[in-house]
Structure formats: C-alpha cells, structure tokens
C-alpha cells in the first residue's frame, strides 16, 4: 500500500464508504484517479439504501428487522433500476470531483508535484470555493434523487418514472426537504466540531467517535427519508420475512 504524504488533501468524496474504500487504494492511483474511492459506494448506494428503508418499515410495523435485509436491493426486479440509479449517483459524484479539481487546479497541481505539502490558512482559503461548489453539486443530485430508490423498491417503478416523481415530489415539497437537509447537515457539523475538540486531548477516542457518528448519521438520514416517504406516499409494507414482535 502506498504511503500517504503529510498534509495531503483527499481528492475523492464518496461518503463514509468511500473513505473506507480509499484506504485500500494505492496513493499514486488516488492521485491520478480521484474517483476510485467513490465509484463503488456511489454505484451500490441505492441497493443498500433500500435495505435501511425496509428495516425502517419493518420496525414501523412493529416487526423485527433482520440483517438479511441487506440483500433486499439485490433481488429482482429492483436490482437493475437501482444499479442504474447508482450509475447516476456516480455521474453526479464525478461531476462534483471534476468541479473540485478544475476550480482548485492550482492547489492540486502543487500537491501532485510536491512530496510534502503544507496545508496552511492560505491553501484552505483557496479550497473553500471549490469545495462549496462541489458540495452543492453533490447535495443537489442527492436531494433531487433521494425519493427515487424507495419509489423503485416499493412502487416497482422504472428508473425514468421514479426520477420523474422524485423531482416533482422534491419540487412540490422543497421547503420541507431543504429544511431537513440543512438540519441534518448542521447536526453533522456540530458533532464533527465536538469530535474535533476532543481530538486535541484524546485522539483515539475522537477517531472512534467519528466513525460511530458517520454510521449514526447514515441511519438518521434514512430514518428521515422513510418518514418523508410515508408522509407523501403512504406507509409501505413490511418485508415478508419480518417477525412480528407482538407474537413473541
């Protein structure tokens, strides 16, 4: 595995899964292929997303959610449209990374040609605008397409139809969706700030808390999306394999 250079700036943004996958990609490959760490998580995100949403539905029906639900998105007939949706997520991720690279070309060119890069205040200021634009592209793509996965899963829609109803739904309820998105974002930033402060005193604990926070935020985002779906489209059915807790 390649060695990470001191002060280097990560170039791939694929969420928590992307960060984990990046650890297994050689450093030289990441420099020349910034999408490597984001490809698989972006492609498979909808398949695992419906598993979490189905778990929410099972719990909502008073039933137990089993780990076997992780295979929900891999079953026919929803597997193909979910993979196609993942392909669109990957395109959005590549657009965001391209914007980041182009707008911050001077900074990344310095990183590519220098063995040790010092990330100072001036460098961070140069990256603020590129990171903002990249984040807005990613956020817009996710926001407009977030209802598509549950529509494919529960309504058995095609990708085109699911995307159409997804965009229309978000457009008609834009204030609610943007409020939820901003709230989740601010909550995440608050937790990251607290963990960063702890890192100055207990680095190992901060690292553990950061990983736990990422997992909790993923669950929280899907719980929020499930509630939004139930409010807009009605309560989805529980999975056939779910066990009714009231009968045990």
mmCIF file of C-alpha atoms in Angstrom:
data_model
loop_
_atom_site.group_PDB
_atom_site.id
_atom_site.type_symbol
_atom_site.label_atom_id
_atom_site.label_comp_id
_atom_site.label_asym_id
_atom_site.label_seq_id
_atom_site.Cartn_x
_atom_site.Cartn_y
_atom_site.Cartn_z
ATOM 1 C CA UNK A 1 0.000 0.000 0.000
ATOM 2 C CA UNK A 2 1.339 3.411 -0.889
ATOM 3 C CA UNK A 3 2.371 5.827 1.790
ATOM 4 C CA UNK A 4 0.206 8.870 2.439
ATOM 5 C CA UNK A 5 2.057 12.135 2.147
ATOM 6 C CA UNK A 6 1.938 14.503 5.121
ATOM 7 C CA UNK A 7 -0.713 17.175 4.753
ATOM 8 C CA UNK A 8 -2.185 15.689 1.580
ATOM 9 C CA UNK A 9 -5.758 16.584 0.685
ATOM 10 C CA UNK A 10 -8.219 13.761 -0.036
ATOM 11 C CA UNK A 11 -9.494 14.027 -3.595
ATOM 12 C CA UNK A 12 -12.419 11.590 -3.579
ATOM 13 C CA UNK A 13 -15.724 12.199 -1.890
ATOM 14 C CA UNK A 14 -17.846 9.105 -1.565
ATOM 15 C CA UNK A 15 -19.168 9.410 1.960
ATOM 16 C CA UNK A 16 -18.119 7.052 4.735
ATOM 17 C CA UNK A 17 -17.967 4.039 2.440
ATOM 18 C CA UNK A 18 -15.814 5.992 0.011
ATOM 19 C CA UNK A 19 -13.405 6.899 2.791
ATOM 20 C CA UNK A 20 -13.086 3.259 3.829
ATOM 21 C CA UNK A 21 -12.563 2.111 0.238
ATOM 22 C CA UNK A 22 -9.903 4.783 -0.282
ATOM 23 C CA UNK A 23 -7.760 3.179 2.398
ATOM 24 C CA UNK A 24 -7.274 0.202 0.080
ATOM 25 C CA UNK A 25 -6.334 2.236 -2.993
ATOM 26 C CA UNK A 26 -2.610 2.980 -3.501
ATOM 27 C CA UNK A 27 -1.706 6.634 -3.030
ATOM 28 C CA UNK A 28 -0.387 7.040 -6.565
ATOM 29 C CA UNK A 29 -3.612 5.651 -8.024
ATOM 30 C CA UNK A 30 -5.715 8.036 -5.946
ATOM 31 C CA UNK A 31 -3.715 10.999 -7.233
ATOM 32 C CA UNK A 32 -4.318 10.099 -10.876
ATOM 33 C CA UNK A 33 -7.815 8.633 -10.431
ATOM 34 C CA UNK A 34 -9.652 10.667 -7.759
ATOM 35 C CA UNK A 35 -12.920 8.828 -8.454
ATOM 36 C CA UNK A 36 -11.523 5.441 -7.411
ATOM 37 C CA UNK A 37 -12.621 5.798 -3.788
ATOM 38 C CA UNK A 38 -16.110 6.998 -4.709
ATOM 39 C CA UNK A 39 -17.038 4.622 -7.532
ATOM 40 C CA UNK A 40 -18.327 1.532 -5.708
ATOM 41 C CA UNK A 41 -20.110 3.308 -2.836
ATOM 42 C CA UNK A 42 -21.894 5.618 -5.278
ATOM 43 C CA UNK A 43 -22.864 2.714 -7.541
ATOM 44 C CA UNK A 44 -24.128 0.459 -4.752
ATOM 45 C CA UNK A 45 -25.606 3.162 -2.512
ATOM 46 C CA UNK A 46 -29.231 2.739 -3.704
ATOM 47 C CA UNK A 47 -29.115 -1.050 -3.154
ATOM 48 C CA UNK A 48 -28.036 -0.687 0.458
ATOM 49 C CA UNK A 49 -30.261 2.358 0.941
ATOM 50 C CA UNK A 50 -33.447 0.374 0.317
ATOM 51 C CA UNK A 51 -32.263 -2.184 2.888
ATOM 52 C CA UNK A 52 -32.159 0.501 5.583
ATOM 53 C CA UNK A 53 -35.505 1.903 4.431
ATOM 54 C CA UNK A 54 -37.089 -1.561 4.523
ATOM 55 C CA UNK A 55 -35.731 -2.007 8.039
ATOM 56 C CA UNK A 56 -37.454 1.250 8.993
ATOM 57 C CA UNK A 57 -40.712 -0.075 7.508
ATOM 58 C CA UNK A 58 -40.435 -3.353 9.422
ATOM 59 C CA UNK A 59 -39.847 -1.543 12.703
ATOM 60 C CA UNK A 60 -42.716 0.819 11.889
ATOM 61 C CA UNK A 61 -44.987 -2.231 11.574
ATOM 62 C CA UNK A 62 -43.826 -3.478 14.959
ATOM 63 C CA UNK A 63 -41.669 -6.218 13.467
ATOM 64 C CA UNK A 64 -38.043 -7.149 13.896
ATOM 65 C CA UNK A 65 -35.579 -6.171 11.194
ATOM 66 C CA UNK A 66 -33.012 -8.865 10.392
ATOM 67 C CA UNK A 67 -29.519 -8.474 8.850
ATOM 68 C CA UNK A 68 -30.771 -10.492 5.861
ATOM 69 C CA UNK A 69 -32.483 -7.286 4.696
ATOM 70 C CA UNK A 70 -29.096 -6.165 3.352
ATOM 71 C CA UNK A 71 -29.835 -8.283 0.268
ATOM 72 C CA UNK A 72 -33.167 -6.540 -0.409
ATOM 73 C CA UNK A 73 -31.822 -4.261 -3.137
ATOM 74 C CA UNK A 74 -30.008 -7.105 -4.895
ATOM 75 C CA UNK A 75 -33.198 -9.005 -5.681
ATOM 76 C CA UNK A 76 -35.099 -8.852 -8.960
ATOM 77 C CA UNK A 77 -36.875 -6.866 -10.337
ATOM 78 C CA UNK A 78 -35.494 -3.840 -8.437
ATOM 79 C CA UNK A 79 -31.793 -4.682 -8.768
ATOM 80 C CA UNK A 80 -31.334 -3.362 -12.303
ATOM 81 C CA UNK A 81 -33.052 0.055 -11.867
ATOM 82 C CA UNK A 82 -31.298 0.534 -8.526
ATOM 83 C CA UNK A 83 -27.928 -0.115 -10.177
ATOM 84 C CA UNK A 84 -28.879 2.360 -12.909
ATOM 85 C CA UNK A 85 -29.713 4.889 -10.193
ATOM 86 C CA UNK A 86 -26.332 4.172 -8.650
ATOM 87 C CA UNK A 87 -24.792 4.928 -12.038
ATOM 88 C CA UNK A 88 -26.447 8.344 -11.976
ATOM 89 C CA UNK A 89 -25.126 8.910 -8.454
ATOM 90 C CA UNK A 90 -21.677 8.044 -9.780
ATOM 91 C CA UNK A 91 -22.052 10.584 -12.600
ATOM 92 C CA UNK A 92 -23.001 13.264 -10.049
ATOM 93 C CA UNK A 93 -20.012 12.301 -7.885
ATOM 94 C CA UNK A 94 -17.694 12.548 -10.896
ATOM 95 C CA UNK A 95 -19.133 15.968 -11.780
ATOM 96 C CA UNK A 96 -18.550 17.151 -8.216
ATOM 97 C CA UNK A 97 -14.978 15.833 -8.231
ATOM 98 C CA UNK A 98 -14.321 17.369 -11.650
ATOM 99 C CA UNK A 99 -15.571 20.750 -10.439
ATOM 100 C CA UNK A 100 -13.388 20.449 -7.349
ATOM 101 C CA UNK A 101 -10.357 19.577 -9.441
ATOM 102 C CA UNK A 102 -10.880 22.297 -12.062
ATOM 103 C CA UNK A 103 -11.688 25.095 -9.622
ATOM 104 C CA UNK A 104 -8.831 24.129 -7.307
ATOM 105 C CA UNK A 105 -6.393 23.231 -10.058
ATOM 106 C CA UNK A 106 -3.578 25.412 -8.728
ATOM 107 C CA UNK A 107 -3.732 23.796 -5.291
ATOM 108 C CA UNK A 108 -3.986 20.232 -6.592
ATOM 109 C CA UNK A 109 -1.228 20.827 -9.122
ATOM 110 C CA UNK A 110 1.022 21.822 -6.235
ATOM 111 C CA UNK A 111 0.001 18.706 -4.318
ATOM 112 C CA UNK A 112 0.709 16.451 -7.312
ATOM 113 C CA UNK A 113 4.190 17.874 -7.851
ATOM 114 C CA UNK A 114 5.327 18.266 -4.249
ATOM 115 C CA UNK A 115 6.367 15.450 -1.945
ATOM 116 C CA UNK A 116 5.329 17.265 1.232
ATOM 117 C CA UNK A 117 2.608 19.902 1.111
ATOM 118 C CA UNK A 118 1.894 22.202 3.989
ATOM 119 C CA UNK A 119 -1.823 22.894 4.295
ATOM 120 C CA UNK A 120 -1.806 26.424 5.651
ATOM 121 C CA UNK A 121 -4.541 29.034 6.022
ATOM 122 C CA UNK A 122 -3.976 30.421 2.523
ATOM 123 C CA UNK A 123 -4.317 26.981 0.935
ATOM 124 C CA UNK A 124 -7.533 26.295 2.831
ATOM 125 C CA UNK A 125 -8.952 29.640 1.739
ATOM 126 C CA UNK A 126 -8.220 28.784 -1.898
ATOM 127 C CA UNK A 127 -10.091 25.497 -1.491
ATOM 128 C CA UNK A 128 -13.191 26.976 0.169
ATOM 129 C CA UNK A 129 -14.964 27.959 -3.050
ATOM 130 C CA UNK A 130 -14.126 24.730 -4.978
ATOM 131 C CA UNK A 131 -15.296 22.625 -2.027
ATOM 132 C CA UNK A 132 -18.500 24.673 -1.757
ATOM 133 C CA UNK A 133 -19.346 24.209 -5.446
ATOM 134 C CA UNK A 134 -18.502 20.501 -5.277
ATOM 135 C CA UNK A 135 -20.689 20.073 -2.195
ATOM 136 C CA UNK A 136 -23.590 21.925 -3.831
ATOM 137 C CA UNK A 137 -23.419 19.650 -6.884
ATOM 138 C CA UNK A 138 -23.422 16.536 -4.706
ATOM 139 C CA UNK A 139 -26.178 17.861 -2.446
ATOM 140 C CA UNK A 140 -28.390 18.893 -5.381
ATOM 141 C CA UNK A 141 -28.039 15.492 -7.028
ATOM 142 C CA UNK A 142 -28.860 13.635 -3.833
ATOM 143 C CA UNK A 143 -31.735 15.950 -2.888
ATOM 144 C CA UNK A 144 -33.495 15.628 -6.245
ATOM 145 C CA UNK A 145 -32.991 11.874 -6.419
ATOM 146 C CA UNK A 146 -33.407 10.743 -2.799
ATOM 147 C CA UNK A 147 -37.053 9.544 -3.176
ATOM 148 C CA UNK A 148 -36.174 7.562 -6.320
ATOM 149 C CA UNK A 149 -34.756 4.488 -4.535
ATOM 150 C CA UNK A 150 -37.819 3.869 -2.303
ATOM 151 C CA UNK A 151 -40.126 4.503 -5.279
ATOM 152 C CA UNK A 152 -38.269 1.850 -7.285
ATOM 153 C CA UNK A 153 -38.335 -0.556 -4.349
ATOM 154 C CA UNK A 154 -41.904 -0.178 -3.092
ATOM 155 C CA UNK A 155 -43.739 1.115 -6.158
ATOM 156 C CA UNK A 156 -41.789 -1.070 -8.607
ATOM 157 C CA UNK A 157 -41.243 1.941 -10.892
ATOM 158 C CA UNK A 158 -38.759 2.137 -13.730
ATOM 159 C CA UNK A 159 -35.786 4.435 -13.244
ATOM 160 C CA UNK A 160 -37.182 7.147 -15.529
ATOM 161 C CA UNK A 161 -40.579 7.147 -13.833
ATOM 162 C CA UNK A 162 -39.046 7.108 -10.345
ATOM 163 C CA UNK A 163 -36.766 10.044 -11.188
ATOM 164 C CA UNK A 164 -39.710 11.993 -12.613
ATOM 165 C CA UNK A 165 -41.826 11.532 -9.481
ATOM 166 C CA UNK A 166 -38.750 12.125 -7.311
ATOM 167 C CA UNK A 167 -38.019 15.528 -8.864
ATOM 168 C CA UNK A 168 -41.710 16.506 -8.829
ATOM 169 C CA UNK A 169 -42.042 15.459 -5.176
ATOM 170 C CA UNK A 170 -38.975 17.389 -4.081
ATOM 171 C CA UNK A 171 -40.088 20.413 -6.118
ATOM 172 C CA UNK A 172 -43.547 20.467 -4.560
ATOM 173 C CA UNK A 173 -42.182 19.990 -1.041
ATOM 174 C CA UNK A 174 -38.910 21.849 -1.474
ATOM 175 C CA UNK A 175 -39.081 23.774 1.821
ATOM 176 C CA UNK A 176 -39.565 20.569 3.831
ATOM 177 C CA UNK A 177 -36.769 18.720 2.023
ATOM 178 C CA UNK A 178 -34.284 21.589 2.200
ATOM 179 C CA UNK A 179 -35.102 22.193 5.883
ATOM 180 C CA UNK A 180 -34.472 18.527 6.703
ATOM 181 C CA UNK A 181 -31.268 18.511 4.645
ATOM 182 C CA UNK A 182 -29.872 21.666 6.249
ATOM 183 C CA UNK A 183 -30.826 20.430 9.727
ATOM 184 C CA UNK A 184 -29.041 17.121 9.195
ATOM 185 C CA UNK A 185 -26.026 18.954 7.775
ATOM 186 C CA UNK A 186 -25.803 21.343 10.736
ATOM 187 C CA UNK A 187 -26.219 18.468 13.167
ATOM 188 C CA UNK A 188 -23.377 16.628 11.459
ATOM 189 C CA UNK A 189 -21.167 19.730 11.566
ATOM 190 C CA UNK A 190 -21.911 20.194 15.267
ATOM 191 C CA UNK A 191 -20.918 16.630 16.059
ATOM 192 C CA UNK A 192 -17.774 16.937 13.926
ATOM 193 C CA UNK A 193 -16.849 20.119 15.811
ATOM 194 C CA UNK A 194 -17.228 18.391 19.166
ATOM 195 C CA UNK A 195 -15.204 15.395 17.993
ATOM 196 C CA UNK A 196 -12.502 17.722 16.610
ATOM 197 C CA UNK A 197 -12.215 19.417 20.004
ATOM 198 C CA UNK A 198 -11.891 16.024 21.677
ATOM 199 C CA UNK A 199 -9.184 15.055 19.195
ATOM 200 C CA UNK A 200 -6.852 17.600 20.751
ATOM 201 C CA UNK A 201 -6.993 15.720 24.067
ATOM 202 C CA UNK A 202 -7.954 12.102 23.261
ATOM 203 C CA UNK A 203 -7.108 11.327 19.588
ATOM 204 C CA UNK A 204 -8.049 7.628 19.744
ATOM 205 C CA UNK A 205 -11.436 8.343 21.312
ATOM 206 C CA UNK A 206 -12.112 11.063 18.740
ATOM 207 C CA UNK A 207 -11.393 8.645 15.882
ATOM 208 C CA UNK A 208 -13.780 6.079 17.359
ATOM 209 C CA UNK A 209 -16.480 8.675 17.880
ATOM 210 C CA UNK A 210 -16.054 9.993 14.337
ATOM 211 C CA UNK A 211 -16.599 6.545 12.830
ATOM 212 C CA UNK A 212 -19.606 5.945 15.100
ATOM 213 C CA UNK A 213 -21.001 9.346 14.161
ATOM 214 C CA UNK A 214 -20.805 8.536 10.449
ATOM 215 C CA UNK A 215 -22.781 5.323 10.992
ATOM 216 C CA UNK A 216 -25.383 7.079 13.142
ATOM 217 C CA UNK A 217 -25.801 9.863 10.576
ATOM 218 C CA UNK A 218 -26.364 7.307 7.804
ATOM 219 C CA UNK A 219 -29.127 5.698 9.872
ATOM 220 C CA UNK A 220 -30.607 9.078 10.790
ATOM 221 C CA UNK A 221 -30.695 10.206 7.158
ATOM 222 C CA UNK A 222 -32.562 7.056 6.130
ATOM 223 C CA UNK A 223 -34.994 7.325 9.033
ATOM 224 C CA UNK A 224 -35.746 10.885 7.919
ATOM 225 C CA UNK A 225 -36.193 9.758 4.312
ATOM 226 C CA UNK A 226 -38.523 6.954 5.409
ATOM 227 C CA UNK A 227 -40.729 9.351 7.369
ATOM 228 C CA UNK A 228 -40.854 11.669 4.351
ATOM 229 C CA UNK A 229 -41.837 8.776 2.070
ATOM 230 C CA UNK A 230 -44.556 7.587 4.460
ATOM 231 C CA UNK A 231 -45.963 11.091 4.737
ATOM 232 C CA UNK A 232 -46.049 11.596 0.951
ATOM 233 C CA UNK A 233 -46.839 8.129 -0.422
ATOM 234 C CA UNK A 234 -48.344 6.213 2.478
ATOM 235 C CA UNK A 235 -46.971 3.526 4.777
ATOM 236 C CA UNK A 236 -45.015 0.899 2.816
ATOM 237 C CA UNK A 237 -45.467 -2.814 3.549
ATOM 238 C CA UNK A 238 -43.234 -4.812 5.858
ATOM 239 C CA UNK A 239 -40.968 -7.436 4.381
ATOM 240 C CA UNK A 240 -42.402 -10.981 4.252
ATOM 241 C CA UNK A 241 -39.506 -12.302 6.351
ATOM 242 C CA UNK A 242 -40.082 -9.845 9.208
ATOM 243 C CA UNK A 243 -41.037 -11.296 12.587
ATOM 244 C CA UNK A 244 -43.903 -9.700 14.498
ATOM 245 C CA UNK A 245 -42.548 -8.735 17.931
ATOM 246 C CA UNK A 246 -46.059 -8.791 19.457
ATOM 247 C CA UNK A 247 -46.296 -12.537 18.859
ATOM 248 C CA UNK A 248 -43.021 -13.414 20.534
#
